[in-house]
Structures are given as C-alpha cells and as structure tokens.
Coordinates of C-alpha atoms and ligand atoms in Angstrom, one line a residue:
M1 CA 20.1 -22.7 -10.6
S2 CA 17.3 -21.9 -13.0
H3 CA 13.7 -22.3 -12.0
D4 CA 10.8 -22.7 -14.4
V5 CA 8.2 -20.1 -13.4
R6 CA 4.9 -20.6 -15.2
T7 CA 1.5 -18.9 -15.3
L8 CA -1.0 -20.9 -13.2
A9 CA -4.3 -22.0 -14.6
T10 CA -7.6 -21.2 -12.9
D11 CA -7.8 -24.7 -11.4
E12 CA -4.5 -24.2 -9.6
F13 CA -5.6 -21.1 -7.7
V14 CA -6.9 -22.9 -4.7
A15 CA -3.6 -24.8 -4.3
A16 CA -1.6 -21.6 -4.8
N17 CA -3.7 -19.9 -2.1
A18 CA -3.2 -22.8 0.3
L19 CA 0.6 -22.7 -0.4
F20 CA 0.7 -19.0 0.4
A21 CA -1.5 -19.4 3.5
A22 CA 0.9 -22.1 4.8
A23 CA 3.9 -19.9 4.1
I24 CA 2.4 -17.2 6.4
H25 CA 1.4 -20.0 8.9
R26 CA -2.3 -20.1 8.2
G27 CA -4.5 -23.1 7.5
P28 CA -6.1 -23.7 4.1
T29 CA -9.3 -21.8 3.2
P30 CA -12.4 -23.8 3.9
E31 CA -14.1 -25.2 0.8
A32 CA -17.1 -23.0 1.1
Q33 CA -14.8 -20.0 0.6
H34 CA -13.3 -21.4 -2.6
P35 CA -15.4 -19.3 -4.9
R36 CA -14.2 -16.2 -3.1
V37 CA -10.6 -17.4 -3.4
L38 CA -11.0 -18.1 -7.1
A39 CA -12.5 -14.6 -7.7
S40 CA -9.6 -13.0 -5.9
Y41 CA -7.1 -14.2 -8.5
S42 CA -6.7 -12.3 -11.7
P43 CA -6.4 -14.9 -14.5
G44 CA -3.1 -14.9 -16.2
R45 CA -1.3 -13.1 -13.3
A46 CA -0.7 -15.9 -10.9
L47 CA 2.7 -17.5 -11.1
G48 CA 4.1 -20.7 -9.7
V49 CA 7.2 -22.9 -9.6
H50 CA 6.8 -26.7 -9.5
E51 CA 9.1 -29.4 -8.5
D52 CA 8.3 -33.1 -9.1
G53 CA 4.8 -32.1 -10.0
A54 CA 4.1 -30.2 -6.8
L55 CA 3.7 -26.4 -6.5
V56 CA 6.4 -25.1 -4.3
A57 CA 6.4 -21.3 -4.9
T58 CA 3.8 -18.8 -5.9
A59 CA 3.1 -15.1 -6.4
T60 CA 0.3 -13.1 -8.0
S61 CA -0.8 -9.6 -8.6
F62 CA -4.0 -7.7 -9.4
P63 CA -4.4 -4.6 -11.5
S64 CA -5.0 -1.3 -9.8
E65 CA -4.5 2.4 -10.3
T66 CA -2.6 4.9 -8.2
L67 CA -2.2 8.7 -8.0
V68 CA 1.3 10.1 -8.4
P69 CA 2.5 13.6 -7.6
G70 CA 1.0 16.2 -10.0
G71 CA -2.3 14.3 -10.4
A72 CA -1.6 11.6 -13.0
V73 CA -3.2 8.2 -12.4
L74 CA -1.0 5.3 -13.3
P75 CA -1.7 1.6 -13.7
V76 CA -0.1 -0.3 -10.9
A77 CA 0.3 -4.1 -10.3
A78 CA -0.6 -4.9 -6.8
V79 CA 1.7 -7.8 -5.9
T80 CA 0.4 -10.3 -3.3
R81 CA 0.2 -13.9 -2.0
V82 CA 4.0 -14.4 -2.3
G83 CA 5.1 -17.6 -0.7
V84 CA 7.7 -20.3 -1.0
R85 CA 7.3 -23.7 0.6
A86 CA 9.4 -23.8 3.8
D87 CA 11.5 -26.7 2.5
H88 CA 12.3 -24.8 -0.7
T89 CA 13.4 -21.4 0.6
R90 CA 16.7 -19.7 -0.1
R91 CA 17.3 -21.4 -3.4
G92 CA 16.3 -18.5 -5.6
L93 CA 12.6 -19.3 -6.2
L94 CA 11.4 -15.9 -5.1
T95 CA 14.1 -14.2 -7.2
A96 CA 13.0 -16.2 -10.3
M97 CA 9.3 -15.3 -9.6
M98 CA 10.1 -11.6 -9.1
R99 CA 11.9 -11.5 -12.4
A100 CA 9.1 -13.2 -14.3
Q101 CA 6.5 -11.1 -12.6
L102 CA 8.2 -7.7 -13.3
D103 CA 8.7 -8.7 -16.9
D104 CA 5.0 -9.6 -17.1
V105 CA 4.0 -6.4 -15.4
A106 CA 6.1 -4.4 -17.9
E107 CA 4.5 -6.2 -20.8
R108 CA 1.1 -5.3 -19.5
G109 CA 2.1 -1.6 -19.7
E110 CA 2.0 -1.1 -15.9
P111 CA 4.8 1.3 -15.0
L112 CA 4.6 0.6 -11.3
A113 CA 4.3 -2.4 -8.9
T114 CA 3.2 -2.1 -5.3
L115 CA 3.2 -4.6 -2.4
R116 CA 2.9 -4.9 1.4
A117 CA 5.9 -6.7 2.9
S118 CA 5.8 -9.3 5.6
E119 CA 9.4 -8.5 6.4
A120 CA 11.4 -5.4 5.5
R121 CA 14.5 -7.2 4.2
I122 CA 12.9 -9.2 1.4
Y123 CA 12.1 -6.8 -1.5
G124 CA 14.8 -4.1 -1.6
R125 CA 17.0 -6.3 -3.8
F126 CA 14.3 -6.4 -6.4
G127 CA 14.1 -2.7 -6.6
Y128 CA 11.2 -2.1 -4.2
G129 CA 11.5 0.8 -1.7
V130 CA 9.3 2.2 1.0
A131 CA 7.1 4.9 -0.6
T132 CA 4.4 5.5 2.0
R133 CA 4.3 4.9 5.8
G134 CA 1.7 5.0 8.4
R135 CA 1.3 5.2 12.2
S136 CA -0.5 3.0 14.7
V137 CA -2.7 4.9 17.1
R138 CA -4.8 4.1 20.1
V139 CA -7.3 6.8 20.9
R140 CA -9.1 6.8 24.2
A141 CA -12.9 7.3 23.9
D142 CA -13.6 10.2 26.1
R143 CA -16.9 12.0 26.5
E144 CA -16.9 14.9 24.1
P145 CA -13.9 13.5 22.3
L146 CA -13.4 16.4 19.8
R147 CA -12.6 20.0 20.6
P148 CA -15.5 22.4 20.3
G149 CA -13.7 24.2 17.5
A150 CA -12.9 21.1 15.5
P151 CA -14.2 21.3 11.9
L152 CA -17.3 19.2 11.6
D153 CA -19.6 19.1 8.7
G154 CA -22.3 16.9 7.3
S155 CA -23.7 13.7 8.9
V156 CA -22.6 10.2 9.7
R157 CA -24.9 7.2 9.5
M158 CA -24.3 3.5 10.1
L159 CA -24.9 1.0 7.4
E160 CA -26.8 -2.3 7.6
R161 CA -24.6 -5.4 7.1
Q162 CA -25.9 -6.1 3.6
D163 CA -25.3 -2.5 2.4
V164 CA -21.7 -2.2 3.7
V165 CA -19.8 -3.5 0.7
P166 CA -21.9 -2.0 -2.2
T167 CA -22.2 1.4 -0.5
L168 CA -18.6 1.8 0.7
R169 CA -17.2 0.5 -2.5
K170 CA -18.7 3.3 -4.4
V171 CA -17.6 5.9 -1.9
H172 CA -14.1 4.6 -1.9
E173 CA -14.0 4.7 -5.7
N174 CA -14.9 8.4 -5.5
I175 CA -12.2 9.4 -3.0
A176 CA -9.4 6.7 -3.5
L177 CA -7.4 8.8 -6.0
R178 CA -7.6 12.2 -4.3
R179 CA -4.4 11.7 -2.3
T180 CA -0.9 10.8 -3.7
G181 CA -0.3 7.1 -3.1
G182 CA -4.0 6.2 -3.0
M183 CA -5.0 3.2 -5.0
T184 CA -8.3 1.7 -6.3
R185 CA -9.6 -1.5 -5.0
T186 CA -11.1 -4.4 -6.9
E187 CA -14.5 -6.0 -6.1
A188 CA -12.5 -9.1 -4.9
W189 CA -10.7 -6.9 -2.4
W190 CA -14.0 -5.9 -0.8
R191 CA -15.2 -9.5 -0.8
G192 CA -11.9 -10.8 0.8
F193 CA -11.3 -8.1 3.3
V194 CA -14.8 -7.0 4.4
E195 CA -17.6 -9.3 3.0
R196 CA -15.8 -12.4 4.3
R197 CA -15.8 -11.1 7.9
I198 CA -19.4 -10.1 7.7
D199 CA -20.3 -13.5 6.4
D200 CA -18.3 -15.0 9.2
G201 CA -20.6 -13.3 11.6
E202 CA -18.2 -10.7 13.0
H203 CA -19.8 -7.6 14.5
I204 CA -19.0 -4.7 12.1
I205 CA -19.5 -1.0 12.6
A206 CA -19.5 0.6 9.2
A207 CA -20.2 4.3 8.8
L208 CA -20.8 6.6 5.9
H209 CA -20.2 10.3 6.0
T210 CA -22.3 12.6 3.8
G211 CA -21.0 16.1 3.2
R212 CA -22.2 19.1 1.1
D213 CA -21.2 17.3 -2.1
G214 CA -22.6 13.9 -1.2
D215 CA -21.0 10.8 0.3
D216 CA -17.4 11.5 1.0
G217 CA -16.1 9.4 3.9
L218 CA -16.2 5.9 5.2
A219 CA -15.1 4.0 8.3
V220 CA -15.1 0.3 9.0
A221 CA -14.3 -1.2 12.5
F222 CA -14.6 -4.5 14.1
V223 CA -15.1 -5.0 17.8
G224 CA -12.2 -6.5 19.7
E225 CA -11.5 -7.7 23.2
S226 CA -12.4 -5.6 26.2
T227 CA -9.6 -4.2 28.3
G228 CA -11.8 -2.3 30.7
G229 CA -14.8 -4.5 31.6
F230 CA -18.1 -4.4 29.9
A231 CA -17.8 -0.8 28.9
G232 CA -14.3 -0.9 27.7
R233 CA -14.4 -2.6 24.3
T234 CA -11.7 -1.7 21.8
L235 CA -12.8 -0.9 18.2
A236 CA -10.3 -2.1 15.7
L237 CA -10.6 0.4 12.9
T238 CA -9.6 -1.2 9.7
D239 CA -10.6 1.5 7.2
L240 CA -11.1 5.2 7.4
H241 CA -11.0 7.3 4.2
A242 CA -12.4 10.7 3.8
A243 CA -12.3 13.5 1.3
D244 CA -11.3 16.2 3.8
V245 CA -10.5 17.0 7.4
S246 CA -14.0 17.7 8.4
A247 CA -15.3 14.3 7.2
T248 CA -12.3 12.7 8.9
A249 CA -13.2 14.5 12.1
A250 CA -16.9 13.5 11.9
L251 CA -16.0 9.9 11.4
W252 CA -13.6 9.8 14.3
R253 CA -16.1 11.6 16.6
F254 CA -18.7 9.0 15.7
L255 CA -16.4 6.1 16.4
L256 CA -15.2 7.6 19.7
S257 CA -18.8 8.2 20.8
V258 CA -20.1 4.6 20.3
D259 CA -21.3 3.4 23.7
L260 CA -19.3 0.8 25.6
V261 CA -16.2 1.6 23.6
G262 CA -13.1 2.4 25.6
A263 CA -10.7 3.0 22.8
V264 CA -10.3 2.9 19.0
Q265 CA -7.1 1.2 17.7
A266 CA -5.9 1.7 14.2
D267 CA -2.8 0.8 12.2
L268 CA -1.2 2.5 9.2
R269 CA -3.1 5.8 9.6
P270 CA -1.6 8.7 7.6
L271 CA 1.5 10.2 9.3
D272 CA -0.2 13.6 9.0
E273 CA -3.7 12.7 10.2
P274 CA -4.3 15.6 12.6
L275 CA -5.8 13.6 15.5
E276 CA -4.0 15.5 18.2
L277 CA -5.3 18.8 16.8
L278 CA -8.9 17.6 16.7
L279 CA -9.1 15.9 20.1
T280 CA -10.3 17.7 23.3
D281 CA -7.4 16.0 25.1
P282 CA -4.5 15.6 22.6
R283 CA -3.0 13.0 24.9
A284 CA -6.0 10.7 24.4
C285 CA -4.2 9.7 21.2
V286 CA -1.2 7.5 21.8
V287 CA 1.0 6.7 18.9
T288 CA 1.8 3.0 19.4
G289 CA 3.9 2.4 16.3
Q290 CA 5.0 3.4 12.8
D291 CA 5.4 1.1 9.9
D292 CA 6.2 0.9 6.2
E293 CA 3.0 0.8 4.1
T294 CA 3.6 0.9 0.3
W295 CA 6.6 -0.8 -1.1
L296 CA 6.8 0.6 -4.6
R297 CA 8.8 -0.6 -7.7
L298 CA 9.3 1.7 -10.7
V299 CA 8.9 -1.1 -13.3
D300 CA 9.3 1.3 -16.2
V301 CA 11.5 4.1 -14.8
P302 CA 11.4 6.4 -17.9
A303 CA 7.6 6.2 -18.0
A304 CA 7.2 6.6 -14.2
L305 CA 9.6 9.5 -14.0
A306 CA 7.9 11.2 -16.9
A307 CA 4.4 10.8 -15.4
R308 CA 4.9 12.7 -12.2
S309 CA 5.4 16.4 -11.7
Y310 CA 8.4 18.2 -10.3
G311 CA 9.0 21.4 -8.4
T312 CA 10.8 24.4 -9.9
A313 CA 14.5 23.8 -9.8
E314 CA 17.6 24.2 -11.9
P315 CA 18.2 21.1 -14.1
L316 CA 19.3 17.9 -12.4
L317 CA 21.2 14.9 -13.8
L318 CA 20.3 11.7 -11.9
A319 CA 21.9 8.3 -12.6
V320 CA 19.6 5.4 -11.8
H321 CA 21.2 2.0 -11.3
D322 CA 18.9 -1.0 -11.7
P323 CA 20.8 -4.3 -12.0
F324 CA 17.6 -6.3 -11.6
L325 CA 15.9 -4.6 -14.6
E326 CA 18.9 -3.3 -16.6
R327 CA 16.6 -1.7 -19.2
N328 CA 15.8 1.1 -16.6
A329 CA 19.5 2.1 -16.0
G330 CA 20.7 5.4 -17.3
V331 CA 21.1 9.1 -16.6
Y332 CA 17.9 11.0 -16.4
R333 CA 17.5 14.8 -16.8
I334 CA 14.9 16.4 -14.6
A335 CA 14.2 20.0 -15.7
D336 CA 11.3 22.3 -16.5
G337 CA 8.9 20.1 -14.5
S338 CA 9.6 16.9 -16.5
A339 CA 12.1 14.0 -16.7
E340 CA 13.7 12.1 -19.6
R341 CA 16.6 9.7 -20.1
V342 CA 19.5 11.5 -21.7
G343 CA 22.2 8.8 -21.7
P344 CA 23.5 5.5 -20.5
L345 CA 25.4 4.9 -17.3
G346 CA 29.1 5.5 -17.7
G347 CA 28.5 7.5 -20.9
P348 CA 29.4 11.1 -21.7
V349 CA 26.6 12.6 -19.6
H350 CA 28.0 13.0 -16.0
P351 CA 25.3 12.7 -13.3
D352 CA 25.0 15.0 -10.4
L353 CA 23.5 12.4 -8.1
E354 CA 23.1 8.6 -8.3
C355 CA 20.7 6.1 -6.8
S356 CA 19.3 2.6 -7.1
A357 CA 15.8 1.9 -8.3
A358 CA 14.7 1.1 -4.7
A359 CA 16.1 4.5 -3.4
L360 CA 14.3 6.2 -6.3
S361 CA 11.0 4.7 -5.1
M362 CA 11.5 6.2 -1.7
V363 CA 11.3 9.8 -3.1
Y364 CA 8.9 9.0 -6.0
L365 CA 5.6 9.7 -4.2
G366 CA 7.2 12.3 -1.8
D367 CA 7.6 10.1 1.3
R368 CA 11.3 11.1 1.5
V369 CA 13.3 14.0 0.1
P370 CA 16.7 13.3 -1.6
S371 CA 18.8 15.1 1.1
E372 CA 17.6 12.6 3.7
L373 CA 18.7 9.8 1.4
V374 CA 22.0 11.4 0.6
G375 CA 22.7 11.8 4.3
T376 CA 22.0 8.2 5.0
G377 CA 23.9 6.8 2.1
W378 CA 21.0 5.7 -0.1
W379 CA 21.9 8.3 -2.8
Q380 CA 25.4 9.1 -3.9
V381 CA 26.6 12.6 -4.6
N382 CA 29.0 13.8 -7.4
D383 CA 28.0 17.5 -7.1
A384 CA 26.9 18.6 -3.6
A385 CA 25.3 21.7 -5.1
A386 CA 22.7 19.4 -6.8
V387 CA 21.3 18.2 -3.5
P388 CA 19.0 21.2 -2.7
R389 CA 18.0 21.2 -6.4
A390 CA 16.9 17.6 -6.1
D391 CA 15.0 18.4 -2.9
A392 CA 13.2 21.2 -4.7
A393 CA 12.5 19.0 -7.7
F394 CA 11.1 16.0 -5.8
A395 CA 9.3 18.0 -3.1
T396 CA 5.5 17.3 -2.9
A397 CA 2.7 19.3 -1.4
E398 CA 1.3 16.4 0.7
T399 CA 2.4 13.3 2.6
P400 CA 1.6 10.3 0.5
W401 CA -0.6 7.6 1.9
C402 CA -2.5 4.6 0.5
G403 CA -4.8 3.2 3.2
T404 CA -5.4 -0.1 1.4
F405 CA -3.8 -3.2 2.8
F406 CA -3.8 -6.3 0.6
Ligands
LIG501 C1 10.1 -14.5 1.7 C2 10.2 -15.7 0.8 C3 9.1 -15.5 -0.3 C4 11.6 -15.7 0.2 O1 11.6 -16.7 -0.8 P1 13.0 -17.5 -1.2 O2 12.7 -18.3 -2.4 O3 13.7 -18.0 0.0 O4 13.9 -16.2 -1.7 P2 15.2 -16.3 -2.6 O5 15.9 -17.6 -2.4 O6 14.9 -15.9 -4.0 O7 16.1 -15.2 -1.8 C5 16.8 -14.2 -2.5 C6 17.6 -13.5 -1.6 O8 16.8 -12.8 -0.6 C7 17.2 -13.2 0.7 N1 15.9 -13.4 1.5 C8 14.8 -14.0 1.1 N2 13.9 -14.0 2.1 C9 14.5 -13.2 3.1 C10 14.0 -12.8 4.4 N3 12.8 -13.2 4.8 N4 14.9 -12.1 5.2 C11 16.1 -11.8 4.7 N5 16.6 -12.1 3.5 C12 15.8 -12.9 2.7 C13 17.9 -14.5 0.5 O9 18.7 -14.8 1.6 C14 18.6 -14.3 -0.8 O10 19.8 -13.6 -0.5 P3 21.1 -13.9 -1.3 O11 20.8 -13.7 -2.8 O12 22.0 -12.9 -0.7 O13 21.4 -15.3 -1.0 C15 10.0 -17.0 1.6 O14 11.0 -17.1 2.5 C16 8.6 -17.1 2.2 O15 7.7 -17.7 1.6 N6 8.5 -16.6 3.4 C17 7.2 -16.7 4.2 C18 6.0 -16.0 3.5 C19 6.3 -14.6 3.3 O16 6.8 -13.9 4.2 N7 5.9 -14.1 2.1 C20 6.1 -12.8 1.7 C21 4.8 -12.1 1.8 S1 4.9 -10.4 1.5

C-alpha cells in the first residue's frame, strides 16, 4: 500500500506535535506553549501522512552536527517526534515516512541521521543501529563525597534562573564536539528541555564550572521526591557536560554536597564516567541500568565512511548491504586510514567481511568492535583473518557518548 508523505506547512506543526504527544500518551501542549512548539520545528523538515483530510502520522528532524572518530564534524539530521495514530499503526506509515525522510536528509547533504528510540525493535529495519550507550547511576550524597586525591580544579557557581539557558548554551557549544558522538543543540532544544521547565516553576539547580581556560562544564538538575524524609531529596541530574575529568569531578562534588540532598540520580551517563574512581566510597555509586542512547543511520555510507579515521591495519574489504537505501550497497576498501567504495555487491571484488547498514552504525563511532559483532552474528565472515584487521581499523581511542536527549 502506498502512502502519500508530504512536507507539513508551518500552520500544521501544532497538530503534528499533538499527534506525536498522543502517540506517546501525553496530552496536547497548552496554547500558551504553542510559540515554543512552533519554534521547535524546522520548516521544511516536518513530514505527515493524511487520510480523509486528517493527519494520521508524522515525523520531523532538526539539523545538528556531530563529531566522528578522527575529529571530523559532520552534519546530522536529528530525527524526532515520530508518531502514528493508534488506529493507523502497522500499515506501513512509518516505513513510508522513514523512506521520505532519509531521501530528504540525503538531499540536504547530511550524511548521518540520529534518533532516540522509544522501543528498541522499531528502527533497525531502517538501517539505524545503536552507536552510543549510557548507564543510569544513583549516587549517595555522603559527607566528603570525593576522595582527597580526586582531581579538582577551578570553581563551581550556581546560576540564577534567568541566566541558565543563555549561559549554559554557550558553554555547551564550546564543549559539545570534544567527544566522539557529541552533538550540537539548537536554541529550540534549550527552550523545550530547560526553559520550559523553568517557566513551569520547577526548582532547578544549574551550575557552571570555570577552569583555567574559562567556562568548561555545566550541570542541570531538578529536585525530585524525597525518599529519606526532609533531608533526603533526590536530585534528578538531566545534564552534565564537562571538558575534562577535573571539571566533571568538581560538578559531581558540588551536586553531592547540596544540603538536604540524599542522592543524585542520572540516566545515560557515559559508560566510562569514572565515578567509582572519584568517590570516597566507590559503593556510593550504584549502577541502576544501562541503555541505548544514539541510534545512528549512515545515510550516505560512502561519505560517512570516508569522513572518519581508521587505525593502522592491513587493507580490509567490507561489503555493506542496505536494502532500504540501495544506493549505499557495495564493497568498501578500508586501507591507509581511509575508506572508499571499490565495487558493487556480487561483483568481482570479493569482500572479507559483510554487514548491514545498521550493523555498520554500531561500529562507526567506536561503541562496538567488529569481532563482537562477528561473534554475535551481526557481521558475516568470508575470511577469518580479516577480523583482527577490522578490529584494528575500526578501534577508537575513546568511548563515544552524546549526552543530548531529544
Ligand atoms: C512506532 C510506530 C511509529 C510504528 O509505526 P507503524 O506505522 O506502525 O510502523 P510500520 O507499519 O511502518 O511498521 C514497519 C514494520 O515495523 C514493525 N514495527 C513497527 N513498530 C514496532 C514496534 N513498536 N515494535 C516492534 N515492531 C514494530 C511492524 O510490525 C512492521 O513490521 P513488518 O514489516 O515485518 O510487518 C508507531 O507504532 C507509534 O507511533 N508508536 C507510538 C509512538 C512511538 O513510540 N514513536 C516512536 C518514537 S521514537
């Protein structure tokens, strides 16, 4: 069944947002918030499917940038507000929107698309794979929370409510693209995820770290329920970005030292955040979960593969299968630190290894190495000697992490 996906006009954004909200079981946004809703849609990027004049499916994206291994910064489409009306699901509407959206993203010259998935079984078929992960932690707020030898540098100060967004936005801009997988945020992101909550009257604790080279760290937390009487409030940490470990340590020490706080709870923290090494009592940090963060799609596989760096390894021939975006399919040669397509699938160039677009995304930023994906059946092997070569080629120096939910 073919579905007519069309670009939504500005005066359809509020309806699209209401449809998405209903799909994730939220009520419509109050009218006073409509200007913020309108500003959060990038004109020309919102898609919809109509039936009998009514909007029944929608998806949108906003432009961002991300850092890939080796230091290149690439344009990325941040896909969001995907929803299909409950009485129209499982008829191919999402599939039609995904196709239209990926074509549109490719036309815009954005080689990557990223999203956060409500459910892990939705997006793999469209070529998205988990490319960064994070852990949930609950850290008990002890007296003297950090070890005496923990690296601490600079100073932390709290921001007044009206200064939070303008100040932290600038700091984030400066540090967002230091780590592989990091992405830039739009002004609308700050309005939707932080300013809205401030305007709603929530109590916010926002802190800025200033180091030797200026402002280099930020933390945002909201105060949740108490689990331990008046003095046992839980801080829900929604944002902590810092340029280095000492700024990270200083911000955690500040949060854990706020009076009447019993614990700090945070989701999707970097897998390698060294909390246990910083805390006086490493068991004060309890890991309560681990989740996928970035779902990445290589929209233009040749461009994306050419943009990242590779470790030193003997040449590798990798077949990429991409039935959803056939133009990406082919055999790629990774050698001398770069990658290029050297032939079609099934042609005279025989690949050493084979994978899908989704399984390629899983190694692209360095979250996984090829041998893990070979062992679990995500990658196929034609020449076993190529597996360590692939590990060496795709290996990265750091664990990728984004830290921006949208
Ligand atoms: C997730 C959602 C967008 C899927 O839309 P849809 O129009 O039903 O998707 P499609 O009909 O194009 O499905 C394509 C395939 O994906 C499968 N699929 C879709 N959603 C799925 C889900 N949640 N779990 C497992 N499989 C799913 C379908 O079964 C179908 O498989 P098939 O081709 O083997 O038959 C829709 O169910 C929805 O709006 N859910 C609630 C809101 C939400 O979670 N949005 C995503 C935010 S990130």
